[in-house]
Coordinates of C-alpha atoms in Angstrom, one line a residue:
Chain S
M126 CA -134.1 50.6 -149.3
D127 CA -130.5 51.2 -148.2
V128 CA -128.6 48.8 -146.0
E129 CA -129.1 51.0 -142.9
A130 CA -132.8 51.0 -143.4
M131 CA -132.9 47.3 -144.0
G132 CA -131.0 46.9 -140.8
R133 CA -133.5 48.9 -138.8
E134 CA -136.4 46.9 -140.3
A135 CA -134.6 43.7 -139.3
Q136 CA -134.2 44.9 -135.7
K137 CA -137.8 45.9 -135.5
Y138 CA -138.9 42.5 -136.9
V139 CA -136.7 40.7 -134.3
W140 CA -137.9 42.8 -131.4
E141 CA -141.5 42.3 -132.3
G142 CA -141.0 38.6 -132.9
A143 CA -142.9 36.3 -130.6
I144 CA -143.4 32.6 -130.3
P145 CA -147.0 31.3 -129.8
L146 CA -146.8 28.8 -126.9
Q147 CA -149.3 26.2 -125.8
I148 CA -148.5 25.5 -122.2
H149 CA -149.7 22.4 -120.5
L150 CA -149.6 21.9 -116.8
H151 CA -147.7 18.8 -115.8
E152 CA -150.1 16.0 -114.8
S153 CA -148.6 15.5 -111.4
E154 CA -149.6 19.0 -110.5
V155 CA -153.2 18.8 -111.6
T156 CA -155.4 18.3 -108.5
T157 CA -158.8 19.0 -110.0
L158 CA -161.1 17.6 -112.7
P159 CA -161.5 18.3 -115.4
H160 CA -157.9 18.9 -116.4
P161 CA -157.2 22.6 -117.0
S162 CA -156.9 23.6 -120.6
P163 CA -153.5 24.6 -121.8
A164 CA -152.6 28.3 -121.6
L165 CA -152.1 30.0 -124.9
V166 CA -149.4 32.7 -124.7
L167 CA -147.5 34.8 -127.1
A168 CA -143.9 34.8 -125.7
P169 CA -141.5 37.5 -127.0
R170 CA -138.4 36.1 -128.7
M171 CA -136.2 38.4 -126.7
G172 CA -137.8 37.5 -123.4
Y173 CA -137.3 34.6 -121.0
L174 CA -139.7 31.9 -120.0
P175 CA -139.9 32.5 -116.2
L176 CA -141.2 36.0 -117.0
L177 CA -144.4 34.4 -118.2
L178 CA -145.3 33.5 -114.6
P179 CA -147.8 36.4 -114.1
L180 CA -149.6 35.2 -117.2
L181 CA -149.6 31.5 -116.3
K182 CA -150.3 31.6 -112.6
P183 CA -153.9 32.8 -112.8
H184 CA -154.6 30.2 -115.4
F185 CA -153.5 27.3 -113.3
S186 CA -153.7 28.5 -109.7
S187 CA -157.0 26.8 -108.9
T188 CA -155.7 23.4 -109.7
L189 CA -152.2 23.5 -108.2
P190 CA -151.4 21.5 -105.1
P191 CA -150.5 23.6 -102.0
G192 CA -147.0 24.8 -101.8
V193 CA -144.5 27.4 -103.0
D194 CA -144.3 28.1 -106.7
T195 CA -141.0 27.5 -108.4
I196 CA -141.8 27.7 -112.1
W197 CA -139.9 25.7 -114.6
F198 CA -140.5 24.5 -118.2
E199 CA -139.8 21.4 -120.2
Y200 CA -140.0 20.4 -123.8
K201 CA -140.4 16.7 -124.5
G202 CA -138.9 15.8 -121.2
L203 CA -136.0 18.2 -121.4
P204 CA -135.9 20.8 -118.6
L205 CA -135.4 24.2 -120.3
K206 CA -132.6 26.5 -119.3
W207 CA -134.4 29.6 -118.2
H208 CA -131.5 32.0 -118.8
I209 CA -131.6 31.4 -122.5
P210 CA -133.9 33.7 -124.5
T211 CA -137.2 32.1 -125.5
G212 CA -136.6 32.6 -129.2
V213 CA -133.2 30.9 -129.0
L214 CA -134.7 27.9 -127.2
F215 CA -137.4 27.6 -129.9
D216 CA -134.9 28.0 -132.8
L217 CA -132.7 25.4 -131.2
L218 CA -135.0 22.7 -129.9
C219 CA -137.8 22.9 -132.4
A220 CA -136.2 22.1 -135.8
E221 CA -139.6 22.0 -137.6
Q222 CA -140.7 25.2 -135.9
E223 CA -143.9 23.8 -134.6
R224 CA -146.5 26.5 -134.0
P225 CA -147.9 26.7 -131.4
W226 CA -144.9 25.4 -129.5
N227 CA -146.1 22.8 -127.0
L228 CA -144.4 23.1 -123.6
T229 CA -145.1 21.7 -120.2
V230 CA -144.9 23.9 -117.2
H231 CA -144.2 22.9 -113.6
F232 CA -144.8 24.9 -110.5
R233 CA -143.3 22.3 -108.1
G234 CA -140.4 20.0 -107.9
Y235 CA -137.7 22.3 -109.3
P236 CA -134.9 20.1 -110.6
G237 CA -132.1 21.8 -108.7
N238 CA -129.5 19.2 -109.8
I239 CA -130.1 20.1 -113.4
L240 CA -131.2 23.7 -113.6
T241 CA -129.6 26.6 -111.8
P242 CA -132.0 28.2 -109.3
C243 CA -134.4 30.8 -110.5
E244 CA -136.1 33.1 -108.1
G245 CA -138.3 35.0 -110.4
E246 CA -137.8 38.2 -112.3
D247 CA -134.7 39.2 -110.2
S248 CA -132.8 36.1 -111.2
V249 CA -133.6 36.7 -114.8
K250 CA -132.6 40.3 -114.6
W251 CA -129.3 39.4 -112.9
S252 CA -128.5 36.9 -115.6
F253 CA -129.3 39.4 -118.3
I254 CA -127.0 42.1 -116.7
N255 CA -124.3 39.5 -116.2
S256 CA -124.4 38.6 -119.8
L257 CA -124.3 42.2 -120.8
K258 CA -121.2 42.7 -118.6
E259 CA -119.5 39.8 -120.3
A260 CA -120.2 41.2 -123.7
A261 CA -118.9 44.6 -122.5
Y262 CA -115.8 43.0 -121.2
I263 CA -115.1 41.3 -124.5
V264 CA -115.6 44.4 -126.5
N265 CA -113.9 46.9 -124.2
G266 CA -111.6 44.9 -122.0
N267 CA -113.6 45.9 -118.9
C268 CA -117.2 46.1 -117.8
K269 CA -117.1 49.5 -116.3
N270 CA -119.7 50.9 -118.6
V271 CA -122.3 48.4 -117.3
M272 CA -121.2 48.6 -113.7
N273 CA -121.4 52.4 -113.7
M274 CA -124.9 52.5 -115.2
S275 CA -127.1 54.6 -113.0
Q276 CA -129.8 52.7 -111.1
S277 CA -132.5 54.4 -113.1
D278 CA -130.8 53.5 -116.4
Q279 CA -130.5 49.9 -115.3
V280 CA -134.1 49.7 -114.4
E281 CA -135.2 51.4 -117.6
L282 CA -133.0 49.1 -119.7
W283 CA -134.4 46.0 -118.0
H284 CA -138.0 47.2 -118.4
S285 CA -137.4 47.8 -122.1
V286 CA -136.4 44.2 -122.4
L287 CA -139.4 43.1 -120.3
N288 CA -141.8 45.0 -122.4
G289 CA -140.1 44.5 -125.7
N290 CA -139.7 48.2 -126.2
M291 CA -137.0 48.7 -128.8
E292 CA -136.9 52.5 -128.8
T293 CA -136.3 52.7 -125.1
Y294 CA -133.8 49.9 -125.2
Q295 CA -131.8 51.6 -128.0
R296 CA -131.8 54.9 -126.2
V297 CA -130.6 53.6 -122.9
S298 CA -128.1 51.1 -124.3
S299 CA -126.5 53.7 -126.5
K300 CA -125.2 55.3 -123.3
L301 CA -123.1 52.1 -122.8
K302 CA -121.2 53.0 -125.9
L303 CA -120.8 49.4 -127.1
E304 CA -119.5 49.9 -130.6
K305 CA -121.2 48.4 -133.5
V306 CA -119.2 46.0 -135.4
G307 CA -117.6 47.6 -138.5
D308 CA -117.3 45.8 -141.8
Q309 CA -114.7 43.2 -141.5
Y310 CA -112.4 41.8 -144.1
V311 CA -110.5 38.7 -144.2
G312 CA -107.2 39.5 -142.7
K313 CA -103.9 37.8 -141.9
P314 CA -104.3 34.3 -140.7
N315 CA -103.6 33.8 -137.0
S316 CA -104.4 31.4 -134.2
N317 CA -106.4 33.8 -132.0
L318 CA -110.1 33.3 -132.2
L319 CA -111.4 36.2 -130.3
K320 CA -110.6 39.8 -131.2
S321 CA -111.6 42.8 -129.2
R322 CA -111.4 45.5 -131.7
T323 CA -113.7 46.2 -134.5
N324 CA -111.7 48.5 -136.7
T325 CA -111.8 47.7 -140.3
G326 CA -109.1 45.3 -141.4
E327 CA -107.0 45.6 -138.3
T328 CA -105.9 42.6 -136.2
D329 CA -104.1 42.4 -133.0
T330 CA -101.2 40.7 -134.5
G331 CA -100.1 43.0 -137.2
G332 CA -100.9 45.2 -140.0
P333 CA -104.1 44.9 -141.9
V334 CA -104.2 42.9 -145.1
K335 CA -107.3 44.0 -146.8
T336 CA -108.8 42.0 -149.6
D337 CA -112.0 42.5 -151.3
K338 CA -113.5 39.5 -149.6
C339 CA -115.9 40.5 -146.9
F340 CA -116.1 38.5 -143.7
T341 CA -119.4 36.7 -144.0
L342 CA -121.6 34.7 -141.8
R343 CA -120.2 31.5 -143.3
D344 CA -116.7 32.7 -142.4
A345 CA -117.8 33.2 -138.8
V346 CA -119.4 29.8 -138.5
K347 CA -116.4 28.2 -140.1
A348 CA -114.1 29.9 -137.6
L349 CA -116.2 28.7 -134.7
L350 CA -116.9 25.2 -135.9
P351 CA -114.2 24.3 -138.4
E352 CA -115.1 20.6 -138.1
L353 CA -118.3 21.2 -140.0
F354 CA -116.5 22.3 -143.1
V355 CA -114.4 19.3 -143.9
E356 CA -112.9 18.5 -147.3
K357 CA -114.6 15.7 -149.3
T358 CA -111.6 13.3 -149.0
L359 CA -111.9 13.2 -145.2
I360 CA -115.5 12.4 -145.0
D361 CA -116.8 9.0 -143.8
E362 CA -118.1 6.5 -146.2
E363 CA -121.1 6.2 -144.1
I364 CA -124.4 7.7 -145.3
P365 CA -125.1 10.6 -143.1
R366 CA -128.5 10.8 -141.6
I367 CA -130.2 13.8 -140.3
E368 CA -130.6 13.4 -136.6
L369 CA -132.1 16.7 -135.7
E370 CA -134.6 15.5 -133.2
E371 CA -132.2 13.4 -131.2
E372 CA -129.2 15.6 -131.2
S373 CA -131.2 18.7 -130.3
R374 CA -132.7 17.0 -127.3
A375 CA -129.4 16.1 -125.7
P376 CA -129.0 18.2 -122.6
S377 CA -125.4 18.8 -123.4
D378 CA -126.6 20.5 -126.4
D379 CA -124.9 23.7 -126.3
E380 CA -122.4 22.9 -129.0
S381 CA -125.1 23.7 -131.5
N382 CA -126.0 26.9 -129.9
T383 CA -122.9 28.9 -130.4
R384 CA -122.9 32.2 -128.5
N385 CA -121.0 34.7 -130.4
E386 CA -120.2 38.2 -129.4
E387 CA -119.9 41.4 -131.3
D388 CA -116.3 40.5 -132.1
V389 CA -115.5 39.1 -135.3
E390 CA -113.6 35.8 -135.3
E391 CA -111.1 35.6 -137.9
K392 CA -110.8 32.5 -139.8
Q393 CA -108.0 30.1 -139.1
G394 CA -105.5 29.1 -141.8
E395 CA -105.1 30.4 -145.3
N396 CA -106.5 27.5 -147.3
V397 CA -110.0 28.1 -148.6
E398 CA -112.0 25.0 -147.8
C399 CA -114.2 23.6 -150.4
C400 CA -117.6 23.8 -148.8
C401 CA -120.8 25.5 -149.5
P402 CA -123.3 23.6 -147.4
S403 CA -126.0 23.7 -150.0
D404 CA -123.9 22.3 -152.7
D405 CA -122.1 19.5 -151.1
A406 CA -124.3 16.8 -149.7
E407 CA -121.5 15.4 -147.6
T408 CA -120.9 18.4 -145.4
K409 CA -122.1 18.2 -141.9
L410 CA -123.7 21.6 -141.7
K411 CA -127.3 21.4 -142.3
L412 CA -128.9 24.6 -141.2
V413 CA -128.0 27.9 -139.5
R414 CA -130.8 29.7 -137.8
I415 CA -130.7 33.1 -136.2
Q416 CA -133.8 34.8 -134.7
G417 CA -135.9 32.3 -136.5
I418 CA -134.4 33.2 -139.8
E419 CA -132.2 31.1 -142.0
P420 CA -129.9 33.9 -143.3
K421 CA -127.9 33.4 -146.4
L422 CA -124.4 32.6 -145.4
E423 CA -123.0 35.2 -147.8
I424 CA -124.4 38.1 -145.7
P425 CA -121.6 40.2 -144.1
F426 CA -121.2 39.1 -140.6
S427 CA -121.1 42.6 -139.2
W428 CA -124.7 43.1 -140.5
V429 CA -125.8 39.9 -138.9
V430 CA -124.3 40.9 -135.5
N431 CA -125.5 44.5 -135.5
N432 CA -129.1 43.7 -136.5
L433 CA -129.8 40.3 -135.1
M434 CA -128.1 40.3 -131.7
N435 CA -130.1 40.0 -128.5
P436 CA -130.4 42.9 -126.0
E437 CA -127.6 41.4 -123.9
H438 CA -125.3 42.0 -126.9
F439 CA -124.9 38.4 -127.7
L440 CA -125.7 36.9 -131.1
H441 CA -127.2 33.4 -130.7
I442 CA -126.4 31.2 -133.7
C443 CA -128.3 27.9 -133.8
V444 CA -126.6 25.3 -135.9
F445 CA -128.0 22.0 -137.0
V446 CA -125.6 19.3 -138.1
K447 CA -125.8 16.0 -139.7
V448 CA -124.8 13.1 -137.6
P449 CA -123.6 9.9 -139.1
Q450 CA -125.9 6.9 -138.5
A451 CA -124.9 4.7 -135.7
K452 CA -123.5 1.4 -136.7
P453 CA -125.0 -1.8 -135.2
L454 CA -121.6 -3.1 -134.1
P455 CA -118.9 -1.1 -132.5
H456 CA -115.9 -0.7 -134.6
D457 CA -112.7 1.1 -134.1
R458 CA -111.8 3.4 -137.0
Chain L
M971 CA -94.2 40.3 -121.6
D972 CA -93.5 43.3 -119.5
I973 CA -95.5 43.4 -116.3
S974 CA -96.4 47.1 -116.4
S975 CA -98.2 46.8 -119.6
W976 CA -99.8 43.4 -118.8
D977 CA -103.5 43.4 -118.3
G978 CA -103.7 40.6 -115.8
T979 CA -105.1 38.1 -118.2
L980 CA -103.7 35.0 -120.0
S981 CA -104.3 33.2 -123.2
S982 CA -105.9 29.8 -123.5
S983 CA -102.7 28.1 -124.4
D984 CA -100.9 29.8 -121.5
F985 CA -103.6 28.6 -119.3
C986 CA -102.9 25.0 -120.4
L987 CA -99.2 25.5 -119.8
A988 CA -99.8 27.0 -116.4
A989 CA -102.2 24.3 -115.5
H990 CA -99.8 21.5 -116.3
A991 CA -97.0 23.3 -114.4
F992 CA -99.3 23.8 -111.5
T993 CA -100.4 20.2 -111.4
E994 CA -97.0 18.9 -111.5
K995 CA -95.7 21.2 -108.8
W996 CA -98.6 20.5 -106.5
K997 CA -97.9 16.8 -106.8
R998 CA -94.3 17.3 -106.2
I999 CA -94.7 19.5 -103.2
N1000 CA -97.8 18.0 -101.6
P1001 CA -97.7 14.2 -102.1
V1002 CA -100.1 13.8 -99.2
L1003 CA -102.8 16.0 -100.7
P1004 CA -105.2 14.8 -103.4
P1005 CA -103.7 15.7 -106.8
W1006 CA -105.1 18.1 -109.3
S1007 CA -105.8 16.5 -112.6
W1008 CA -106.3 17.9 -116.1
V1009 CA -109.6 16.8 -117.6
P1010 CA -110.0 17.3 -121.3
R1011 CA -113.1 19.0 -122.4
P1012 CA -116.0 16.6 -123.1
K1013 CA -116.6 16.5 -126.8
S1014 CA -119.8 16.3 -128.6
P1015 CA -120.0 13.0 -130.5
W1016 CA -120.5 14.7 -133.8
L1017 CA -117.8 17.2 -133.6
A1018 CA -114.1 16.4 -133.5
S1019 CA -112.4 19.3 -131.7
H1020 CA -108.7 19.6 -132.4
E1021 CA -108.2 22.0 -129.6
V1022 CA -106.6 21.0 -126.4
E1023 CA -109.2 22.4 -124.1
G1024 CA -109.9 21.2 -120.6
Y1025 CA -110.0 22.1 -117.0
L1026 CA -108.2 21.4 -113.7
S1027 CA -110.1 19.2 -111.3
L1028 CA -109.6 18.5 -107.6
E1029 CA -112.3 16.4 -106.2
N1030 CA -113.2 15.0 -102.8
M1031 CA -111.1 17.6 -101.1
C1032 CA -111.8 17.5 -97.5
I1033 CA -111.8 20.7 -95.6
L1034 CA -112.4 20.7 -91.9
R1035 CA -114.4 23.4 -90.3
S1036 CA -112.9 23.1 -86.9
C1037 CA -109.4 23.8 -88.1
E1038 CA -110.0 27.0 -90.0
E1039 CA -110.1 29.4 -87.1
D1040 CA -106.7 28.2 -85.8
H1041 CA -104.8 28.9 -88.9
D1042 CA -106.3 32.2 -90.0
E1043 CA -103.8 34.5 -88.5
K1044 CA -100.6 32.5 -89.0
S1045 CA -98.2 33.8 -91.5
H1046 CA -94.9 32.3 -92.3
K1047 CA -93.4 35.3 -93.8
G1048 CA -93.9 38.9 -92.9
N1049 CA -95.2 39.9 -96.3
E1050 CA -98.6 40.1 -97.9
E1051 CA -98.7 36.4 -98.9
P1052 CA -102.0 34.8 -98.0
N1053 CA -102.2 32.3 -95.2
C1054 CA -100.9 28.9 -96.1
L1055 CA -100.7 25.6 -94.3
G1056 CA -97.6 23.7 -94.1
K1057 CA -97.5 20.0 -95.0
D1058 CA -97.7 18.7 -91.4
E1059 CA -101.0 20.3 -90.7
Y1060 CA -102.7 18.3 -93.4
I1061 CA -101.4 15.1 -91.9
D1062 CA -102.9 16.1 -88.6
N1063 CA -106.2 16.7 -90.2
A1064 CA -106.3 13.2 -91.4
T1065 CA -106.4 11.9 -87.9
L1066 CA -109.0 14.5 -86.9
V1067 CA -111.4 13.3 -89.5
Q1068 CA -112.4 10.3 -87.4
S1069 CA -113.3 12.3 -84.3
Y1070 CA -115.1 15.1 -86.0
R1071 CA -117.0 13.5 -88.8
Q1072 CA -119.9 15.9 -88.7
D1073 CA -117.6 18.8 -89.3
V1074 CA -116.3 17.4 -92.5
R1075 CA -117.1 19.1 -95.7
Y1076 CA -116.1 17.8 -99.1
F1077 CA -115.4 20.0 -102.0
D1078 CA -115.0 19.5 -105.7
F1079 CA -113.0 22.3 -107.3
H1080 CA -112.7 22.8 -111.0
I1081 CA -110.6 25.5 -112.6
V1082 CA -112.0 26.4 -116.0
Y1083 CA -110.6 28.9 -118.4
S1084 CA -113.0 31.7 -119.4
A1085 CA -112.5 32.8 -123.0
S1086 CA -114.5 35.9 -122.4
Y1087 CA -112.6 37.2 -119.4
R1088 CA -109.3 35.5 -120.4
V1089 CA -108.7 34.3 -116.8
P1090 CA -109.2 31.1 -114.9
V1091 CA -112.5 30.7 -113.0
L1092 CA -113.1 28.6 -109.9
Y1093 CA -116.2 26.4 -110.0
F1094 CA -117.0 24.3 -106.9
R1095 CA -119.6 22.3 -105.2
T1096 CA -119.7 21.1 -101.7
Y1097 CA -121.3 18.1 -100.0
S1098 CA -121.3 16.4 -96.6
S1099 CA -119.7 13.1 -95.9
D1100 CA -122.7 11.1 -96.9
G1101 CA -122.7 12.7 -100.4
Q1102 CA -125.6 15.1 -99.7
P1103 CA -125.1 18.3 -101.6
L1104 CA -124.7 21.4 -99.4
L1105 CA -126.0 24.8 -99.9
L1106 CA -123.8 27.8 -100.0
E1107 CA -125.6 29.3 -97.1
D1108 CA -124.6 26.3 -95.0
I1109 CA -120.9 26.7 -95.7
E1110 CA -120.7 30.5 -95.8
K1111 CA -120.8 30.7 -92.1
E1112 CA -118.1 28.2 -91.9
L1113 CA -115.6 29.9 -94.2
P1114 CA -112.7 31.5 -92.5
G1115 CA -114.1 34.7 -91.0
N1116 CA -111.4 37.2 -91.6
S1117 CA -110.4 36.3 -95.1
T1118 CA -113.9 36.0 -96.3
N1119 CA -114.8 39.5 -95.2
V1120 CA -111.8 40.9 -96.9
L1121 CA -112.7 39.3 -100.2
M1122 CA -116.4 39.5 -100.0
E1123 CA -116.3 43.2 -99.3
S1124 CA -114.4 43.9 -102.4
K1125 CA -116.2 43.7 -105.7
W1126 CA -113.6 41.2 -106.7
T1127 CA -115.1 38.0 -105.6
F1128 CA -118.6 37.0 -105.2
I1129 CA -120.2 33.6 -105.5
T1130 CA -123.1 32.6 -107.6
Q1131 CA -124.6 29.4 -108.8
E1132 CA -124.3 29.0 -112.5
E1133 CA -124.0 26.4 -115.2
H1134 CA -120.7 24.6 -115.4
P1135 CA -119.5 25.4 -118.9
Y1136 CA -118.7 21.8 -119.8
L1137 CA -120.8 19.7 -117.5
N1138 CA -124.2 21.3 -117.9
R1139 CA -125.0 21.3 -114.3
P1140 CA -125.3 24.0 -111.6
W1141 CA -122.1 24.6 -109.8
Y1142 CA -121.0 27.5 -107.5
K1143 CA -118.8 29.9 -109.3
L1144 CA -116.5 32.7 -108.1
H1145 CA -117.2 35.5 -110.5
P1146 CA -114.3 36.4 -112.7
C1147 CA -114.9 40.0 -113.7
G1148 CA -112.4 41.4 -111.2
T1149 CA -109.7 38.7 -111.6
S1150 CA -107.5 40.4 -114.2
E1151 CA -107.3 43.6 -112.1
W1152 CA -106.2 41.9 -108.9
M1153 CA -103.8 39.5 -110.7
K1154 CA -102.1 42.5 -112.3
L1155 CA -101.9 44.1 -108.9
L1156 CA -100.6 41.0 -107.3
F1157 CA -97.8 40.6 -109.8
L1158 CA -96.9 44.3 -109.7
T1159 CA -96.6 44.5 -106.0
D1160 CA -94.9 41.3 -105.2
P1161 CA -91.3 41.4 -106.3
S1162 CA -90.8 37.6 -105.8
L1163 CA -93.4 36.9 -108.5
G1164 CA -91.5 38.1 -111.5
G1165 CA -90.0 41.5 -111.6
S1166 CA -88.4 42.7 -114.8
Q1167 CA -88.3 39.4 -116.7
G1168 CA -92.0 39.4 -117.3
V1169 CA -94.9 37.3 -116.2
P1170 CA -94.0 33.8 -115.3
V1171 CA -96.9 31.7 -116.5
E1172 CA -96.2 28.9 -114.1
L1173 CA -96.7 31.1 -111.1
Y1174 CA -100.0 32.6 -112.4
L1175 CA -102.1 29.7 -111.2
S1176 CA -100.5 29.4 -107.8
S1177 CA -101.0 33.1 -107.1
W1178 CA -104.5 33.1 -108.5
I1179 CA -105.5 30.1 -106.4
S1180 CA -104.0 31.5 -103.3
M1181 CA -106.4 34.5 -103.7
V1182 CA -109.6 32.7 -104.7
G1183 CA -108.9 29.8 -102.4
Q1184 CA -109.3 32.0 -99.4
A1185 CA -112.9 32.6 -100.3
V1186 CA -113.7 28.9 -100.1
G1187 CA -111.2 27.8 -97.5
L1188 CA -108.8 26.2 -99.9
K1189 CA -105.3 26.7 -98.6
V1190 CA -102.2 26.7 -100.8
P1191 CA -99.0 25.5 -99.3
L1192 CA -96.2 28.1 -99.3
E1193 CA -93.8 26.1 -101.4
M1194 CA -96.1 26.5 -104.4
F1195 CA -94.8 30.0 -104.6
N1196 CA -91.1 29.2 -104.8
K1197 CA -89.8 29.7 -108.2
R1198 CA -88.0 26.7 -109.7
K1199 CA -84.3 26.6 -108.9
E1200 CA -83.3 25.0 -112.1

């Protein structure tokens, strides 16, 4: 199977991917006995949690207290950001990939001080289009292609995402002419992280310096989070402990969910750092997860972007890191 | 950089420069106003970021509703410069606060750099004098009538509620996708802002905030636009 065909297989796998959810109504909203059973739903990876409302409402409506519905979800007490695709939330928050994934749903008491407001499908659609515009801006320097989409194209595009219809999505989105990322090679070192062109080997700062070394997923993660690839001599003497549960629950969690666009980030500096996460027990990088997969870090980054990105043209990379164990007494280093 | 080929954006490091220049100038020119301060980006405990990233913050800024209408049409110069208040008018406001407490709105403004759009973005939230957060609908009717229409009608500025990039909470945001266009336009059409020498980074923020400030009733004193005479 050639690379192209493998790519298409990967895209299909991703588009058809779904997370089995077991959704419990929050106790405070249960007004009848016996408690309603949890709803079992298969949620598309590429979709968004509020879009599940039509499936969930009938299941729980008889037991809800009177009032207006404002649906929101939480996982182990953490209110979930509705504008992040379901698959990404799962990859990020559920290190052990629990299946079904147990979530709690609320229809009342929207935490407006924590979550941005969500008024149903329109809010989600707006957020999606907005992200698409941002991606377009980064790739092309403007978002005209998205702004100038015809109304019917916009509707069709959104419905293709709603319904998980990859063929329709690809047909409509190709009109946007957002270039696929070409194969990238490690070029001249420079301090700019974001590039807006995808031509092979070219950088904004000067002539191309092609080597045979392809720009891999590892290179990309390193460019984004250089702190995770420290040399041995700089590492703490402390024994690192895997704090996946704790750190992934922190609301200010987005450090480990790095949104990365179609652009290739070129790595900083010329020195090749030592690290290969699987070899060196002291490195902080524990796991990289994209669309539920743990890709080999040697894979060319362009392939990862082109085949594993979400419909809004963002690639969501979930990174798990080792956190040093907290010392009992505070100490200044 | 030559203005005609400039795309209206600035780099992250230029933003830092511009921010520090802006802060210092604001303090120098408006000692009575609350100062802007540079807040370094909150870091995750497990990552040591070496980058100097951060945002500009102006909090507890008091903007009086009753005074807005009076100053709308005033213009100190006969050019396209947006309306600005002189220093004295802020001092007057301080005495008015006591009499018109119900009309007082407090704002927190944050200017955060967007790596995607390569421009600054205004985030804000608003609350009444007892700390109660206010909704945009409540303040929209109070924003200066004329200037709001001008900006709102264009595709350049619209306000949404989104997550603050560093603080993980919902804040109002002035959408950045038109910013580079009108910044370029501003610098091209105003001769005092640069001319042939190129884009003066220090003036970027003053000019930018004079535009976006109008949408939220934040006035920028005229002296902020004077180039340094050094």
